[in-house]
Amino acid sequence: MPRTATTATKNKKSTAILAIILVSYFMILLDNSTIFTGLPGIQAEMGYTATGLAWVQDAYTLVFGGLLLLGARAGDLLGRRRIFIIGLAVFATASLLIGLAPNGQWLIGARALQGVGAAVVAPSSLSLLTASFAPGRERTRAVAWYGATAGIGASLGLVIGGALAHWISWRAGFFINVPIGAAMILLAPRYLPASPRSTGRFDVTGAVTATLGMGALVFGIISSADAGWLARLTILPLGAAVVLLAVFVANEWRAGQPIMPLRLFASRERSGAYLARMLYMGAMIGFFYFTTQFLQDVLGFNPLQAGMAFFPMTVVNFAVALAIPRLTARFGNAALLAAGVAVTLAGMVWLSRLSVGTSYLAGVALPMVLLGIGQGLAFAPLTSAGIAKVTAADSGAASGLVNTAHQLGSSLGLAVLVTAAAATSRADGGARAAIAGHVSAALTAGSVMLALCLLASLALIVPAEIAARSARDAPWRTA
């Protein structure tokens, strides 16, 4: 009887730990998706230009990606639960500031602050999950729920954000983070395990130069759309980006505890995975950003309808992702990656042909099915390649670098696609035709990114797996 009571108490506590981690992670994912359906309303209320609107997303992803490795390091040094609670507090406070934003500058600043909180919560949540569940069945179940939350969060974020923007305001999607964050902050000390502090140093120089360098690079690219490539507002940020990123690389080479160990790039497979992921995410973030505007500003969908319009992609994506373990065992990561990127490219090329006369079913929904299949096939192999053959000491840094490539690729890719869209001359036929032309140009540039992603995968990642498979099979052939 006492053993039964102890087991029940343990299960109850494990459920509470998993719930806190998943709800907090879901809050970040929900917020990142919510912003897309609210973009037209935000642009109208804040008076952003087409290029200025990109900073609503880029301010968040730049800071998120730039500080992600530092956030993970902070959890190791200062205690994961403590840092997790601090990150939640920062994220919830920033969400409140976004909801109250009186002007565009305030909104972008609050989005950057939100990125700080996300950069702490995201790695801490995964670390807490790993520390709270023993290897084996418990951890496998917890990680499965964590992965499912990622897929569900992206899908529901578009629908929930669309519903709130349609029925209330785009601000409502940010206000709901405040009570959720407050509840998790109150529950975390009661249920989450405390981890001791460890000795070590922060690579603050690396984090600052990486974030500022990428920020300057994105700013320079976006500025070129309005000011031109030879304007001072373009040249100075691009020059600063070159200097800052050079300082970053030099610092990582000399630092005793670098935030991004350069030895991770010694493997062609891992280097190819980071490059391919940046290109892939640059194209996909543009897909969400521009397709949302096409659905609302050209096809006349309201925000709720626009969010639900992405269901063909998200449902297929989720279904394919569930089949990945079986497909990997049969075909291997390299084949799935190549097929996934190729199918995504086909869907993006199809979608880029849209115009003011495009129907939702034939011109948007069907290409989305291909995008969902491709994304479901590509993400897991990209992640596996990014952490392939790393030592135990570098496993955390390699995982963080995968996430950093994910976020920074989104920022840089969106800047490039916004610039490509802005370079398109205004089409005849009014505002709707002009928007359709901009979206088509951006998605065409996204198709180019995916083609480069496929090339990087075939040149760097696929040969590495073929060589590894040949090495494994050599003893059998000899025998």
Short mmCIF file of C-alpha atoms in Angstrom, two decimals, residues 107-452:
data_model
loop_
_atom_site.label_atom_id
_atom_site.label_comp_id
_atom_site.label_asym_id
_atom_site.label_seq_id
_atom_site.Cartn_x
_atom_site.Cartn_y
_atom_site.Cartn_z
CA LEU A 107 6.73 47.11 -30.44
CA ILE A 108 10.04 46.18 -32.07
CA GLY A 109 11.96 46.81 -28.84
CA ALA A 110 9.54 44.63 -26.87
CA ARG A 111 9.82 41.88 -29.49
CA ALA A 112 13.62 41.94 -29.03
CA LEU A 113 13.15 41.64 -25.25
CA GLN A 114 10.79 38.74 -25.86
CA GLY A 115 13.60 37.08 -27.83
CA VAL A 116 15.81 37.32 -24.73
CA GLY A 117 13.23 35.44 -22.68
CA ALA A 118 12.74 32.81 -25.37
CA ALA A 119 16.51 32.28 -25.67
CA VAL A 120 16.53 31.32 -21.98
CA VAL A 121 13.29 29.33 -21.74
CA ALA A 122 13.77 27.16 -24.87
CA PRO A 123 17.10 25.48 -23.96
CA SER A 124 16.26 25.36 -20.24
CA SER A 125 12.97 23.56 -20.88
CA LEU A 126 14.69 20.79 -22.84
CA SER A 127 17.48 20.51 -20.24
CA LEU A 128 14.91 20.27 -17.41
CA LEU A 129 13.03 17.58 -19.30
CA THR A 130 16.22 15.54 -19.76
CA ALA A 131 17.16 15.95 -16.09
CA SER A 132 13.67 15.11 -14.79
CA PHE A 133 13.04 11.86 -16.68
CA ALA A 134 15.30 8.83 -16.53
CA PRO A 135 16.62 7.33 -19.77
CA GLY A 136 14.32 4.73 -21.22
CA ARG A 137 10.55 4.62 -21.47
CA GLU A 138 9.88 7.73 -19.33
CA ARG A 139 12.24 9.99 -21.23
CA THR A 140 11.14 8.62 -24.61
CA ARG A 141 7.53 9.43 -23.76
CA ALA A 142 8.43 12.90 -22.50
CA VAL A 143 10.53 13.71 -25.58
CA ALA A 144 7.72 12.46 -27.82
CA TRP A 145 5.32 14.86 -26.13
CA TYR A 146 7.90 17.63 -26.47
CA GLY A 147 8.20 16.99 -30.21
CA ALA A 148 4.42 16.79 -30.63
CA THR A 149 4.08 20.11 -28.83
CA ALA A 150 6.35 21.71 -31.44
CA GLY A 151 4.10 20.57 -34.28
CA ILE A 152 0.83 21.35 -32.51
CA GLY A 153 2.08 24.74 -31.29
CA ALA A 154 2.95 25.91 -34.80
CA SER A 155 -0.46 24.83 -36.13
CA LEU A 156 -2.61 26.09 -33.27
CA GLY A 157 -0.66 29.35 -33.11
CA LEU A 158 -1.87 30.31 -36.56
CA VAL A 159 -5.48 29.43 -35.73
CA ILE A 160 -5.56 30.93 -32.23
CA GLY A 161 -3.72 34.04 -33.37
CA GLY A 162 -6.07 34.40 -36.30
CA ALA A 163 -9.16 33.97 -34.11
CA LEU A 164 -7.97 36.53 -31.55
CA ALA A 165 -6.94 39.02 -34.23
CA HIS A 166 -10.31 38.59 -35.97
CA TRP A 167 -12.60 38.71 -32.92
CA ILE A 168 -10.61 40.98 -30.56
CA SER A 169 -7.24 42.40 -31.68
CA TRP A 170 -3.78 41.25 -32.66
CA ARG A 171 -2.73 42.45 -29.19
CA ALA A 172 -4.83 39.77 -27.47
CA GLY A 173 -2.46 37.03 -28.62
CA PHE A 174 0.30 38.61 -26.54
CA PHE A 175 -1.82 39.43 -23.49
CA ILE A 176 -2.68 35.74 -22.97
CA ASN A 177 1.02 35.03 -22.32
CA VAL A 178 0.90 37.08 -19.12
CA PRO A 179 -1.40 34.82 -17.03
CA ILE A 180 0.14 31.67 -18.54
CA GLY A 181 3.65 32.86 -17.69
CA ALA A 182 2.62 33.93 -14.18
CA ALA A 183 1.05 30.53 -13.49
CA MET A 184 4.16 28.67 -14.65
CA ILE A 185 6.40 30.93 -12.54
CA LEU A 186 4.35 30.07 -9.44
CA LEU A 187 4.31 26.33 -10.14
CA ALA A 188 7.95 25.93 -11.23
CA PRO A 189 9.59 26.21 -7.74
CA ARG A 190 7.12 23.67 -6.36
CA TYR A 191 7.58 20.92 -8.94
CA LEU A 192 10.69 21.43 -11.05
CA PRO A 193 13.94 19.92 -9.71
CA ALA A 194 16.67 22.32 -8.69
CA SER A 195 20.06 21.89 -10.31
CA PRO A 196 23.28 23.03 -8.62
CA ARG A 197 25.42 25.82 -9.97
CA SER A 198 28.62 24.82 -11.76
CA THR A 199 31.89 26.60 -12.32
CA GLY A 200 32.72 28.17 -15.65
CA ARG A 201 32.66 31.41 -17.60
CA PHE A 202 30.22 33.11 -19.91
CA ASP A 203 31.37 33.88 -23.43
CA VAL A 204 29.70 37.29 -23.36
CA THR A 205 31.95 38.68 -26.10
CA GLY A 206 30.93 35.86 -28.42
CA ALA A 207 27.21 36.31 -27.73
CA VAL A 208 27.30 40.10 -28.15
CA THR A 209 29.39 40.17 -31.33
CA ALA A 210 27.34 37.38 -32.92
CA THR A 211 24.02 39.09 -32.17
CA LEU A 212 25.15 42.59 -33.16
CA GLY A 213 26.95 41.29 -36.25
CA MET A 214 23.93 39.39 -37.55
CA GLY A 215 21.69 42.32 -36.63
CA ALA A 216 23.85 44.72 -38.63
CA LEU A 217 23.87 42.31 -41.58
CA VAL A 218 20.08 42.01 -41.57
CA PHE A 219 19.66 45.77 -41.13
CA GLY A 220 21.95 46.48 -44.09
CA ILE A 221 20.11 44.02 -46.36
CA ILE A 222 16.69 45.40 -45.43
CA SER A 223 17.88 49.01 -45.79
CA SER A 224 19.03 48.30 -49.34
CA ALA A 225 15.39 47.81 -50.37
CA ASP A 226 14.55 51.46 -49.68
CA ALA A 227 17.90 53.27 -49.78
CA GLY A 228 19.80 51.25 -52.42
CA TRP A 229 22.97 49.18 -52.12
CA LEU A 230 25.34 52.15 -52.39
CA ALA A 231 23.61 54.30 -49.77
CA ARG A 232 25.39 55.06 -46.49
CA LEU A 233 22.49 53.46 -44.57
CA THR A 234 23.29 50.20 -46.34
CA ILE A 235 27.10 50.28 -46.58
CA LEU A 236 27.80 51.22 -42.95
CA PRO A 237 25.74 48.40 -41.37
CA LEU A 238 27.17 45.86 -43.81
CA GLY A 239 30.71 47.04 -43.03
CA ALA A 240 29.99 46.85 -39.30
CA ALA A 241 28.61 43.34 -39.79
CA VAL A 242 31.84 42.18 -41.45
CA VAL A 243 33.95 43.61 -38.61
CA LEU A 244 31.74 42.27 -35.80
CA LEU A 245 31.46 38.78 -37.28
CA ALA A 246 35.24 38.70 -37.85
CA VAL A 247 35.75 39.63 -34.18
CA PHE A 248 33.28 36.90 -33.24
CA VAL A 249 35.19 34.22 -35.16
CA ALA A 250 38.52 35.40 -33.72
CA ASN A 251 37.06 35.34 -30.21
CA GLU A 252 35.69 31.83 -30.65
CA TRP A 253 39.10 30.68 -31.87
CA ARG A 254 40.87 32.01 -28.72
CA ALA A 255 38.20 31.61 -26.01
CA GLY A 256 38.77 28.90 -23.43
CA GLN A 257 35.02 28.17 -23.20
CA PRO A 258 33.61 29.44 -26.51
CA ILE A 259 29.89 29.80 -27.04
CA MET A 260 30.35 28.18 -30.49
CA PRO A 261 33.35 25.85 -30.66
CA LEU A 262 34.78 26.15 -34.17
CA ARG A 263 35.78 22.48 -34.13
CA LEU A 264 32.13 21.67 -34.74
CA PHE A 265 32.65 22.86 -38.32
CA ALA A 266 35.47 20.37 -38.94
CA SER A 267 32.88 17.85 -40.13
CA ARG A 268 31.54 18.48 -43.65
CA GLU A 269 28.30 16.79 -42.63
CA ARG A 270 27.67 19.12 -39.68
CA SER A 271 28.78 22.22 -41.60
CA GLY A 272 26.46 21.25 -44.42
CA ALA A 273 23.62 20.72 -41.94
CA TYR A 274 24.03 24.21 -40.44
CA LEU A 275 24.20 25.84 -43.88
CA ALA A 276 21.27 23.82 -45.23
CA ARG A 277 19.15 24.59 -42.17
CA MET A 278 19.75 28.33 -42.49
CA LEU A 279 18.76 28.26 -46.17
CA TYR A 280 15.76 26.04 -45.49
CA MET A 281 14.45 28.19 -42.64
CA GLY A 282 15.07 31.38 -44.60
CA ALA A 283 12.73 30.08 -47.30
CA MET A 284 10.12 28.69 -44.91
CA ILE A 285 9.85 31.80 -42.72
CA GLY A 286 9.26 33.76 -45.91
CA PHE A 287 6.53 31.30 -46.85
CA PHE A 288 4.62 31.99 -43.62
CA TYR A 289 5.31 35.73 -43.67
CA PHE A 290 4.25 36.39 -47.26
CA THR A 291 1.53 33.75 -47.70
CA THR A 292 -0.35 35.17 -44.71
CA GLN A 293 -0.37 38.58 -46.36
CA PHE A 294 -1.50 37.11 -49.69
CA LEU A 295 -4.38 35.26 -48.04
CA GLN A 296 -5.64 38.38 -46.25
CA ASP A 297 -4.76 41.24 -48.59
CA VAL A 298 -5.36 39.52 -51.95
CA LEU A 299 -7.83 36.68 -51.36
CA GLY A 300 -9.71 38.66 -48.71
CA PHE A 301 -9.48 36.08 -45.90
CA ASN A 302 -9.98 37.33 -42.36
CA PRO A 303 -7.26 36.44 -39.80
CA LEU A 304 -9.13 33.35 -38.57
CA GLN A 305 -9.61 32.04 -42.09
CA ALA A 306 -5.97 32.75 -42.87
CA GLY A 307 -4.84 30.71 -39.86
CA MET A 308 -7.07 27.78 -40.80
CA ALA A 309 -5.87 28.01 -44.41
CA PHE A 310 -2.51 26.54 -43.33
CA PHE A 311 -4.10 23.29 -42.14
CA PRO A 312 -3.33 21.35 -45.37
CA MET A 313 0.37 21.84 -44.66
CA THR A 314 0.37 21.35 -40.89
CA VAL A 315 -1.78 18.20 -40.90
CA VAL A 316 0.37 16.52 -43.55
CA ASN A 317 3.54 17.70 -41.83
CA PHE A 318 2.44 16.17 -38.52
CA ALA A 319 1.48 12.86 -40.16
CA VAL A 320 4.78 12.56 -42.04
CA ALA A 321 6.78 13.47 -38.91
CA LEU A 322 5.15 10.57 -37.03
CA ALA A 323 6.31 8.17 -39.75
CA ILE A 324 9.91 9.42 -39.76
CA PRO A 325 11.33 6.69 -37.43
CA ARG A 326 10.08 3.92 -39.75
CA LEU A 327 11.17 5.76 -42.90
CA THR A 328 14.63 6.45 -41.46
CA ALA A 329 15.15 2.79 -40.61
CA ARG A 330 14.27 1.82 -44.17
CA PHE A 331 15.83 4.57 -46.31
CA GLY A 332 18.34 6.41 -44.09
CA ASN A 333 18.61 10.10 -43.21
CA ALA A 334 20.35 11.21 -46.41
CA ALA A 335 17.63 9.91 -48.73
CA LEU A 336 14.88 11.45 -46.61
CA LEU A 337 16.68 14.79 -46.47
CA ALA A 338 17.24 14.97 -50.23
CA ALA A 339 13.65 13.92 -50.94
CA GLY A 340 12.28 16.34 -48.34
CA VAL A 341 14.14 19.37 -49.66
CA ALA A 342 13.28 18.45 -53.27
CA VAL A 343 9.55 18.13 -52.48
CA THR A 344 9.63 21.42 -50.53
CA LEU A 345 11.30 23.08 -53.52
CA ALA A 346 8.58 21.76 -55.84
CA GLY A 347 5.88 23.12 -53.55
CA MET A 348 7.56 26.52 -53.25
CA VAL A 349 8.02 26.87 -57.02
CA TRP A 350 4.35 26.01 -57.51
CA LEU A 351 3.25 28.49 -54.85
CA SER A 352 5.48 31.25 -56.27
CA ARG A 353 3.37 31.27 -59.47
CA LEU A 354 0.42 32.85 -57.64
CA SER A 355 -1.22 36.05 -58.90
CA VAL A 356 -4.25 38.18 -58.15
CA GLY A 357 -6.44 35.63 -59.94
CA THR A 358 -5.10 32.57 -58.07
CA SER A 359 -7.66 30.42 -56.27
CA TYR A 360 -6.97 29.10 -52.77
CA LEU A 361 -7.45 25.41 -53.56
CA ALA A 362 -5.34 25.10 -56.71
CA GLY A 363 -2.79 27.84 -56.09
CA VAL A 364 -2.25 27.70 -52.32
CA ALA A 365 -3.69 24.60 -50.62
CA LEU A 366 -2.21 22.00 -52.99
CA PRO A 367 1.32 23.47 -52.92
CA MET A 368 0.99 23.56 -49.12
CA VAL A 369 0.53 19.79 -49.14
CA LEU A 370 3.92 19.41 -50.85
CA LEU A 371 5.47 21.85 -48.39
CA GLY A 372 4.06 19.85 -45.48
CA ILE A 373 5.42 16.58 -46.85
CA GLY A 374 8.81 18.10 -47.55
CA GLN A 375 9.10 19.78 -44.16
CA GLY A 376 8.07 16.58 -42.37
CA LEU A 377 10.76 14.63 -44.23
CA ALA A 378 13.57 17.18 -43.97
CA PHE A 379 13.64 18.47 -40.39
CA ALA A 380 14.62 15.30 -38.52
CA PRO A 381 17.49 14.40 -40.91
CA LEU A 382 18.76 18.00 -40.77
CA THR A 383 18.78 17.82 -36.97
CA SER A 384 20.54 14.44 -36.95
CA ALA A 385 23.22 15.70 -39.36
CA GLY A 386 23.78 18.78 -37.18
CA ILE A 387 24.76 16.67 -34.17
CA ALA A 388 26.39 13.78 -36.04
CA LYS A 389 29.59 12.33 -34.56
CA VAL A 390 29.97 14.99 -31.83
CA THR A 391 31.70 14.12 -28.56
CA ALA A 392 29.78 14.16 -25.28
CA ALA A 393 31.54 17.40 -24.34
CA ASP A 394 30.30 19.13 -27.50
CA SER A 395 26.79 17.66 -27.64
CA GLY A 396 25.19 20.66 -25.93
CA ALA A 397 27.02 23.16 -28.13
CA ALA A 398 26.11 21.23 -31.29
CA SER A 399 22.44 21.10 -30.31
CA GLY A 400 22.51 24.81 -29.54
CA LEU A 401 24.15 25.54 -32.88
CA VAL A 402 21.35 23.67 -34.67
CA ASN A 403 18.80 25.94 -32.99
CA THR A 404 20.93 29.02 -33.63
CA ALA A 405 21.14 28.22 -37.35
CA HIS A 406 17.37 27.77 -37.27
CA GLN A 407 16.68 31.22 -35.80
CA LEU A 408 19.40 33.21 -37.56
CA GLY A 409 18.52 31.58 -40.87
CA SER A 410 14.97 32.82 -40.35
CA SER A 411 16.16 36.38 -39.72
CA LEU A 412 18.63 36.55 -42.57
CA GLY A 413 16.34 34.75 -45.00
CA LEU A 414 13.41 37.04 -44.27
CA ALA A 415 15.62 40.08 -44.83
CA VAL A 416 16.68 38.76 -48.23
CA LEU A 417 13.11 37.90 -49.26
CA VAL A 418 11.72 41.25 -48.11
CA THR A 419 14.40 42.96 -50.19
CA ALA A 420 13.53 40.79 -53.21
CA ALA A 421 9.84 41.64 -52.81
CA ALA A 422 10.53 45.36 -52.47
CA ALA A 423 12.65 45.34 -55.63
CA THR A 424 9.62 44.25 -57.66
CA SER A 425 8.07 47.10 -59.61
CA ARG A 426 4.44 47.92 -58.84
CA ALA A 427 2.14 45.83 -61.03
CA ASP A 428 -0.77 47.23 -63.01
CA GLY A 429 -4.16 46.46 -61.54
CA GLY A 430 -4.11 48.19 -58.17
CA ALA A 431 -2.97 47.34 -54.66
CA ARG A 432 -4.03 43.68 -54.73
CA ALA A 433 -2.04 43.00 -57.90
CA ALA A 434 0.96 44.80 -56.42
CA ILE A 435 0.86 42.69 -53.25
CA ALA A 436 0.49 39.50 -55.31
CA GLY A 437 3.54 40.54 -57.34
CA HIS A 438 5.60 41.18 -54.20
CA VAL A 439 4.60 37.82 -52.70
CA SER A 440 5.40 35.99 -55.94
CA ALA A 441 8.85 37.62 -56.12
CA ALA A 442 9.60 36.74 -52.48
CA LEU A 443 8.56 33.11 -52.90
CA THR A 444 10.60 32.88 -56.10
CA ALA A 445 13.64 34.03 -54.10
CA GLY A 446 12.66 31.43 -51.48
CA SER A 447 12.73 28.79 -54.22
CA VAL A 448 16.30 29.82 -55.03
CA MET A 449 17.21 29.39 -51.35
CA LEU A 450 15.71 25.90 -51.35
CA ALA A 451 17.63 25.01 -54.52
CA LEU A 452 20.85 26.08 -52.76
#
